[in-house]
Amino acid sequence: MVHSNCHTHTVFCDGKNTPEEMLLAAIDKGFTCLGFSFHSPMTPLADWAILKEDLPVYTAEIRRLQSLYGDRIEILHGVELDRDYCGVDVADYDYVIAAVHQLTKGDLHFDVDASPEILSEGCDMLFGSDWLALAADYYDRVADFTCRIRPTIVAHLDLIEKFNEDNALFDSGDPAYQKLACGCIDKVLAACPDVLFEVNTGAMYRCGKKQPYPAPFLLRHLYERGAKVIVTADAHTTDALDFAFDKALAAIRAAGFDTVYELRRVDGKAKAVPIQLK
Ligand SMILES: [Zn+2]
Ligand SMILES: [Zn+2]
């Protein structure tokens, strides 16, 4: 049903394939649209983000692909913009995916999605082992950043759940935790009612997570608040481009939705187009 993906990484950041390899794989899969979304340059430097000095070459490559393959597939030039981004003018891109990957306090910082060990150590170091304090800080950052930049898409809303399969790290059924996460959605929707929340299968491919982001209780809350959702692969390799889209759509239906959105190139611009779920 969904023959597009707008969350795609390449060798220019932490992906494994070139933009052209990703595009040819998307054409092979019968995609109507592929959106490229590099990790914005970061301060401090992050080894998974693009280097500022590589941006002109990267953009030239996406433009080359657009002129070479633009009659076979729609191609969008987007950015996954981290809260701690630098050196990017969002006006240069067709769409923006807003993300929080790091938590910081003073000079200390860590990636929440690097490994369970780094996440646990970060919780000990920055939050005195208090997972609710970590969650409060994370969801505050997501809400504040999203309201500030008003992106097209909110990335992997509950990224701190990446390694929390079966509540391995903290209790995601705790009403206090759920209140923080749902409160984030409410703040975002108050400022950006048309923003798309991605239902992201990236961690299902990369580390065997059983369900996409966000968790079912959050999808339900999104549905009850009238939010819009989009399915994305957060693909770092060609074979991940539409990974588990069937499971993502099943989760979306189970939450009550009868519509999902996809990004398409319409009159040269990125546009959220509804797809009626069968
Ligand atoms: Zn991300
Ligand atoms: Zn990503």
PDB file of C-alpha atoms in Angstrom, residues 43-225:
ATOM      1  CA  THR A  43      27.893  19.972  17.746  1.00  0.00           C
ATOM      2  CA  PRO A  44      29.722  18.262  19.276  1.00  0.00           C
ATOM      3  CA  LEU A  45      30.742  16.132  16.280  1.00  0.00           C
ATOM      4  CA  ALA A  46      28.939  12.786  15.965  1.00  0.00           C
ATOM      5  CA  ASP A  47      30.369   9.976  13.838  1.00  0.00           C
ATOM      6  CA  TRP A  48      26.887   9.115  12.523  1.00  0.00           C
ATOM      7  CA  ALA A  49      26.203  12.585  11.132  1.00  0.00           C
ATOM      8  CA  ILE A  50      27.270  14.119   7.843  1.00  0.00           C
ATOM      9  CA  LEU A  51      30.318  16.382   7.915  1.00  0.00           C
ATOM     10  CA  LYS A  52      29.521  20.003   7.183  1.00  0.00           C
ATOM     11  CA  GLU A  53      32.186  20.095   4.466  1.00  0.00           C
ATOM     12  CA  ASP A  54      30.530  17.142   2.660  1.00  0.00           C
ATOM     13  CA  LEU A  55      27.155  18.886   2.303  1.00  0.00           C
ATOM     14  CA  PRO A  56      27.814  20.550  -1.094  1.00  0.00           C
ATOM     15  CA  VAL A  57      28.996  17.243  -2.640  1.00  0.00           C
ATOM     16  CA  TYR A  58      26.023  15.402  -1.151  1.00  0.00           C
ATOM     17  CA  THR A  59      23.512  17.946  -2.428  1.00  0.00           C
ATOM     18  CA  ALA A  60      25.125  17.869  -5.875  1.00  0.00           C
ATOM     19  CA  GLU A  61      24.742  14.067  -5.880  1.00  0.00           C
ATOM     20  CA  ILE A  62      21.025  14.241  -5.014  1.00  0.00           C
ATOM     21  CA  ARG A  63      20.542  16.858  -7.767  1.00  0.00           C
ATOM     22  CA  ARG A  64      22.409  14.606 -10.230  1.00  0.00           C
ATOM     23  CA  LEU A  65      20.130  11.686  -9.365  1.00  0.00           C
ATOM     24  CA  GLN A  66      17.071  13.911  -9.742  1.00  0.00           C
ATOM     25  CA  SER A  67      18.092  14.862 -13.263  1.00  0.00           C
ATOM     26  CA  LEU A  68      19.116  11.303 -14.181  1.00  0.00           C
ATOM     27  CA  TYR A  69      16.197   9.328 -12.685  1.00  0.00           C
ATOM     28  CA  GLY A  70      13.538  11.976 -12.059  1.00  0.00           C
ATOM     29  CA  ASP A  71      11.326  10.625 -14.852  1.00  0.00           C
ATOM     30  CA  ARG A  72      11.228   7.163 -13.210  1.00  0.00           C
ATOM     31  CA  ILE A  73      10.699   8.040  -9.551  1.00  0.00           C
ATOM     32  CA  GLU A  74       9.966  11.145  -7.496  1.00  0.00           C
ATOM     33  CA  ILE A  75      13.052  12.160  -5.504  1.00  0.00           C
ATOM     34  CA  LEU A  76      12.947  14.424  -2.455  1.00  0.00           C
ATOM     35  CA  HIS A  77      15.900  16.124  -0.781  1.00  0.00           C
ATOM     36  CA  GLY A  78      15.219  16.219   2.952  1.00  0.00           C
ATOM     37  CA  VAL A  79      17.115  16.374   6.215  1.00  0.00           C
ATOM     38  CA  GLU A  80      16.865  14.572   9.549  1.00  0.00           C
ATOM     39  CA  LEU A  81      17.556  17.587  11.725  1.00  0.00           C
ATOM     40  CA  ASP A  82      18.868  16.841  15.198  1.00  0.00           C
ATOM     41  CA  ARG A  83      18.170  19.237  18.062  1.00  0.00           C
ATOM     42  CA  ASP A  84      21.931  19.818  18.338  1.00  0.00           C
ATOM     43  CA  TYR A  85      22.383  20.495  14.623  1.00  0.00           C
ATOM     44  CA  CYS A  86      24.702  23.035  13.103  1.00  0.00           C
ATOM     45  CA  GLY A  87      25.530  24.391   9.681  1.00  0.00           C
ATOM     46  CA  VAL A  88      22.196  23.623   7.996  1.00  0.00           C
ATOM     47  CA  ASP A  89      19.657  26.053   6.576  1.00  0.00           C
ATOM     48  CA  VAL A  90      16.346  24.181   6.623  1.00  0.00           C
ATOM     49  CA  ALA A  91      15.090  26.353   3.756  1.00  0.00           C
ATOM     50  CA  ASP A  92      17.486  24.437   1.484  1.00  0.00           C
ATOM     51  CA  TYR A  93      15.516  21.189   1.856  1.00  0.00           C
ATOM     52  CA  ASP A  94      12.200  19.814   0.624  1.00  0.00           C
ATOM     53  CA  TYR A  95      11.208  18.610   4.101  1.00  0.00           C
ATOM     54  CA  VAL A  96      12.515  18.325   7.640  1.00  0.00           C
ATOM     55  CA  ILE A  97      12.397  15.344  10.020  1.00  0.00           C
ATOM     56  CA  ALA A  98      12.977  16.605  13.574  1.00  0.00           C
ATOM     57  CA  ALA A  99      14.845  14.272  15.923  1.00  0.00           C
ATOM     58  CA  VAL A 100      16.461  14.101  19.333  1.00  0.00           C
ATOM     59  CA  HIS A 101      19.268  11.521  19.523  1.00  0.00           C
ATOM     60  CA  GLN A 102      21.349  12.923  22.380  1.00  0.00           C
ATOM     61  CA  LEU A 103      20.825  13.985  25.958  1.00  0.00           C
ATOM     62  CA  THR A 104      23.218  16.517  27.429  1.00  0.00           C
ATOM     63  CA  LYS A 105      24.041  18.166  30.717  1.00  0.00           C
ATOM     64  CA  GLY A 106      26.886  20.663  30.763  1.00  0.00           C
ATOM     65  CA  ASP A 107      29.802  19.052  28.938  1.00  0.00           C
ATOM     66  CA  LEU A 108      28.357  15.546  29.300  1.00  0.00           C
ATOM     67  CA  HIS A 109      26.317  14.002  26.534  1.00  0.00           C
ATOM     68  CA  PHE A 110      25.367  10.582  25.200  1.00  0.00           C
ATOM     69  CA  ASP A 111      23.384   9.044  22.335  1.00  0.00           C
ATOM     70  CA  VAL A 112      20.163   7.419  23.542  1.00  0.00           C
ATOM     71  CA  ASP A 113      20.118   4.998  20.578  1.00  0.00           C
ATOM     72  CA  ALA A 114      23.745   3.792  20.459  1.00  0.00           C
ATOM     73  CA  SER A 115      23.533   0.721  22.737  1.00  0.00           C
ATOM     74  CA  PRO A 116      21.712  -0.430  25.894  1.00  0.00           C
ATOM     75  CA  GLU A 117      24.960   0.013  27.840  1.00  0.00           C
ATOM     76  CA  ILE A 118      25.461   3.623  26.727  1.00  0.00           C
ATOM     77  CA  LEU A 119      21.828   4.431  27.470  1.00  0.00           C
ATOM     78  CA  SER A 120      22.054   2.867  30.950  1.00  0.00           C
ATOM     79  CA  GLU A 121      25.358   4.550  31.737  1.00  0.00           C
ATOM     80  CA  GLY A 122      23.946   7.843  30.509  1.00  0.00           C
ATOM     81  CA  CYS A 123      20.958   7.421  32.804  1.00  0.00           C
ATOM     82  CA  ASP A 124      23.292   6.754  35.749  1.00  0.00           C
ATOM     83  CA  MET A 125      25.618   9.608  34.887  1.00  0.00           C
ATOM     84  CA  LEU A 126      23.203  12.387  33.971  1.00  0.00           C
ATOM     85  CA  PHE A 127      20.023  11.420  35.821  1.00  0.00           C
ATOM     86  CA  GLY A 128      21.189   9.545  38.933  1.00  0.00           C
ATOM     87  CA  SER A 129      19.693   6.284  37.542  1.00  0.00           C
ATOM     88  CA  ASP A 130      16.209   7.868  37.517  1.00  0.00           C
ATOM     89  CA  TRP A 131      14.568   6.686  34.278  1.00  0.00           C
ATOM     90  CA  LEU A 132      11.575   8.961  34.711  1.00  0.00           C
ATOM     91  CA  ALA A 133      13.908  11.958  34.948  1.00  0.00           C
ATOM     92  CA  LEU A 134      15.599  10.796  31.732  1.00  0.00           C
ATOM     93  CA  ALA A 135      12.221  10.379  30.011  1.00  0.00           C
ATOM     94  CA  ALA A 136      11.054  13.805  31.206  1.00  0.00           C
ATOM     95  CA  ASP A 137      14.190  15.436  29.790  1.00  0.00           C
ATOM     96  CA  TYR A 138      13.967  13.532  26.507  1.00  0.00           C
ATOM     97  CA  TYR A 139      10.291  14.299  25.862  1.00  0.00           C
ATOM     98  CA  ASP A 140      10.787  17.952  26.864  1.00  0.00           C
ATOM     99  CA  ARG A 141      13.532  18.219  24.267  1.00  0.00           C
ATOM    100  CA  VAL A 142      11.389  16.580  21.580  1.00  0.00           C
ATOM    101  CA  ALA A 143       8.453  18.902  22.300  1.00  0.00           C
ATOM    102  CA  ASP A 144      10.549  22.081  22.573  1.00  0.00           C
ATOM    103  CA  PHE A 145      12.581  21.396  19.431  1.00  0.00           C
ATOM    104  CA  THR A 146       9.546  20.388  17.372  1.00  0.00           C
ATOM    105  CA  CYS A 147       7.531  23.437  18.429  1.00  0.00           C
ATOM    106  CA  ARG A 148      10.517  25.673  17.664  1.00  0.00           C
ATOM    107  CA  ILE A 149      11.325  24.476  14.147  1.00  0.00           C
ATOM    108  CA  ARG A 150       7.867  23.231  13.048  1.00  0.00           C
ATOM    109  CA  PRO A 151       9.166  20.323  10.942  1.00  0.00           C
ATOM    110  CA  THR A 152       7.332  18.253   8.366  1.00  0.00           C
ATOM    111  CA  ILE A 153       7.778  15.061  10.422  1.00  0.00           C
ATOM    112  CA  VAL A 154       8.525  14.111  14.040  1.00  0.00           C
ATOM    113  CA  ALA A 155      11.152  11.321  14.056  1.00  0.00           C
ATOM    114  CA  HIS A 156      10.938   8.113  16.121  1.00  0.00           C
ATOM    115  CA  LEU A 157       8.925   9.701  18.930  1.00  0.00           C
ATOM    116  CA  ASP A 158       9.906   7.223  21.672  1.00  0.00           C
ATOM    117  CA  LEU A 159      13.521   6.557  20.640  1.00  0.00           C
ATOM    118  CA  ILE A 160      14.448   5.940  24.299  1.00  0.00           C
ATOM    119  CA  GLU A 161      12.426   2.709  23.962  1.00  0.00           C
ATOM    120  CA  LYS A 162      14.878   1.311  21.382  1.00  0.00           C
ATOM    121  CA  PHE A 163      16.481  -1.128  23.839  1.00  0.00           C
ATOM    122  CA  ASN A 164      13.513  -1.431  26.188  1.00  0.00           C
ATOM    123  CA  GLU A 165      11.995  -4.588  24.724  1.00  0.00           C
ATOM    124  CA  ASP A 166       9.944  -6.325  27.461  1.00  0.00           C
ATOM    125  CA  ASN A 167      10.709  -3.377  29.781  1.00  0.00           C
ATOM    126  CA  ALA A 168      14.360  -4.450  29.971  1.00  0.00           C
ATOM    127  CA  LEU A 169      15.443  -1.001  31.175  1.00  0.00           C
ATOM    128  CA  PHE A 170      12.360   0.752  32.545  1.00  0.00           C
ATOM    129  CA  ASP A 171       8.613   0.236  32.888  1.00  0.00           C
ATOM    130  CA  SER A 172       6.952   1.807  29.864  1.00  0.00           C
ATOM    131  CA  GLY A 173       3.578   0.802  31.313  1.00  0.00           C
ATOM    132  CA  ASP A 174       4.120   3.134  34.277  1.00  0.00           C
ATOM    133  CA  PRO A 175       1.360   5.795  34.101  1.00  0.00           C
ATOM    134  CA  ALA A 176       3.925   8.448  35.045  1.00  0.00           C
ATOM    135  CA  TYR A 177       6.044   7.510  32.005  1.00  0.00           C
ATOM    136  CA  GLN A 178       3.041   7.383  29.695  1.00  0.00           C
ATOM    137  CA  LYS A 179       1.907  10.809  30.908  1.00  0.00           C
ATOM    138  CA  LEU A 180       5.271  12.309  29.922  1.00  0.00           C
ATOM    139  CA  ALA A 181       5.173  10.753  26.454  1.00  0.00           C
ATOM    140  CA  CYS A 182       1.519  11.652  25.797  1.00  0.00           C
ATOM    141  CA  GLY A 183       2.138  15.149  27.148  1.00  0.00           C
ATOM    142  CA  CYS A 184       4.844  15.560  24.515  1.00  0.00           C
ATOM    143  CA  ILE A 185       2.346  14.709  21.781  1.00  0.00           C
ATOM    144  CA  ASP A 186      -0.165  17.222  23.157  1.00  0.00           C
ATOM    145  CA  LYS A 187       2.426  20.022  23.246  1.00  0.00           C
ATOM    146  CA  VAL A 188       3.558  19.259  19.689  1.00  0.00           C
ATOM    147  CA  LEU A 189       0.023  19.147  18.314  1.00  0.00           C
ATOM    148  CA  ALA A 190      -0.917  22.424  20.015  1.00  0.00           C
ATOM    149  CA  ALA A 191       1.858  24.149  18.054  1.00  0.00           C
ATOM    150  CA  CYS A 192       1.947  22.010  14.883  1.00  0.00           C
ATOM    151  CA  PRO A 193      -1.449  20.365  14.280  1.00  0.00           C
ATOM    152  CA  ASP A 194      -0.507  19.208  10.762  1.00  0.00           C
ATOM    153  CA  VAL A 195       2.865  17.692  11.586  1.00  0.00           C
ATOM    154  CA  LEU A 196       3.322  14.040  10.593  1.00  0.00           C
ATOM    155  CA  PHE A 197       4.390  11.542  13.267  1.00  0.00           C
ATOM    156  CA  GLU A 198       6.446   8.774  11.742  1.00  0.00           C
ATOM    157  CA  VAL A 199       5.722   5.126  12.389  1.00  0.00           C
ATOM    158  CA  ASN A 200       9.324   4.045  12.019  1.00  0.00           C
ATOM    159  CA  THR A 201      10.431   0.443  11.425  1.00  0.00           C
ATOM    160  CA  GLY A 202      14.192   1.182  11.569  1.00  0.00           C
ATOM    161  CA  ALA A 203      14.903  -0.587  14.858  1.00  0.00           C
ATOM    162  CA  MET A 204      12.828  -3.608  13.756  1.00  0.00           C
ATOM    163  CA  TYR A 205      15.338  -4.074  10.950  1.00  0.00           C
ATOM    164  CA  ARG A 206      18.488  -3.065  12.791  1.00  0.00           C
ATOM    165  CA  CYS A 207      18.063  -4.633  16.212  1.00  0.00           C
ATOM    166  CA  GLY A 208      15.048  -6.913  16.093  1.00  0.00           C
ATOM    167  CA  LYS A 209      12.602  -4.611  17.905  1.00  0.00           C
ATOM    168  CA  LYS A 210       9.185  -6.279  17.745  1.00  0.00           C
ATOM    169  CA  GLN A 211       7.157  -3.160  17.002  1.00  0.00           C
ATOM    170  CA  PRO A 212       7.767   0.151  15.295  1.00  0.00           C
ATOM    171  CA  TYR A 213       8.148   3.480  17.064  1.00  0.00           C
ATOM    172  CA  PRO A 214       5.939   4.749  18.582  1.00  0.00           C
ATOM    173  CA  ALA A 215       4.562   2.177  21.043  1.00  0.00           C
ATOM    174  CA  PRO A 216       0.883   1.149  20.754  1.00  0.00           C
ATOM    175  CA  PHE A 217      -0.286   3.409  23.625  1.00  0.00           C
ATOM    176  CA  LEU A 218       1.263   6.388  21.849  1.00  0.00           C
ATOM    177  CA  LEU A 219      -0.242   5.458  18.492  1.00  0.00           C
ATOM    178  CA  ARG A 220      -3.601   5.259  20.243  1.00  0.00           C
ATOM    179  CA  HIS A 221      -3.053   8.695  21.801  1.00  0.00           C
ATOM    180  CA  LEU A 222      -2.082  10.107  18.403  1.00  0.00           C
ATOM    181  CA  TYR A 223      -5.280   8.692  16.913  1.00  0.00           C
ATOM    182  CA  GLU A 224      -7.432  10.105  19.715  1.00  0.00           C
ATOM    183  CA  ARG A 225      -5.859  13.542  19.243  1.00  0.00           C
TER     184      ARG A 225
END
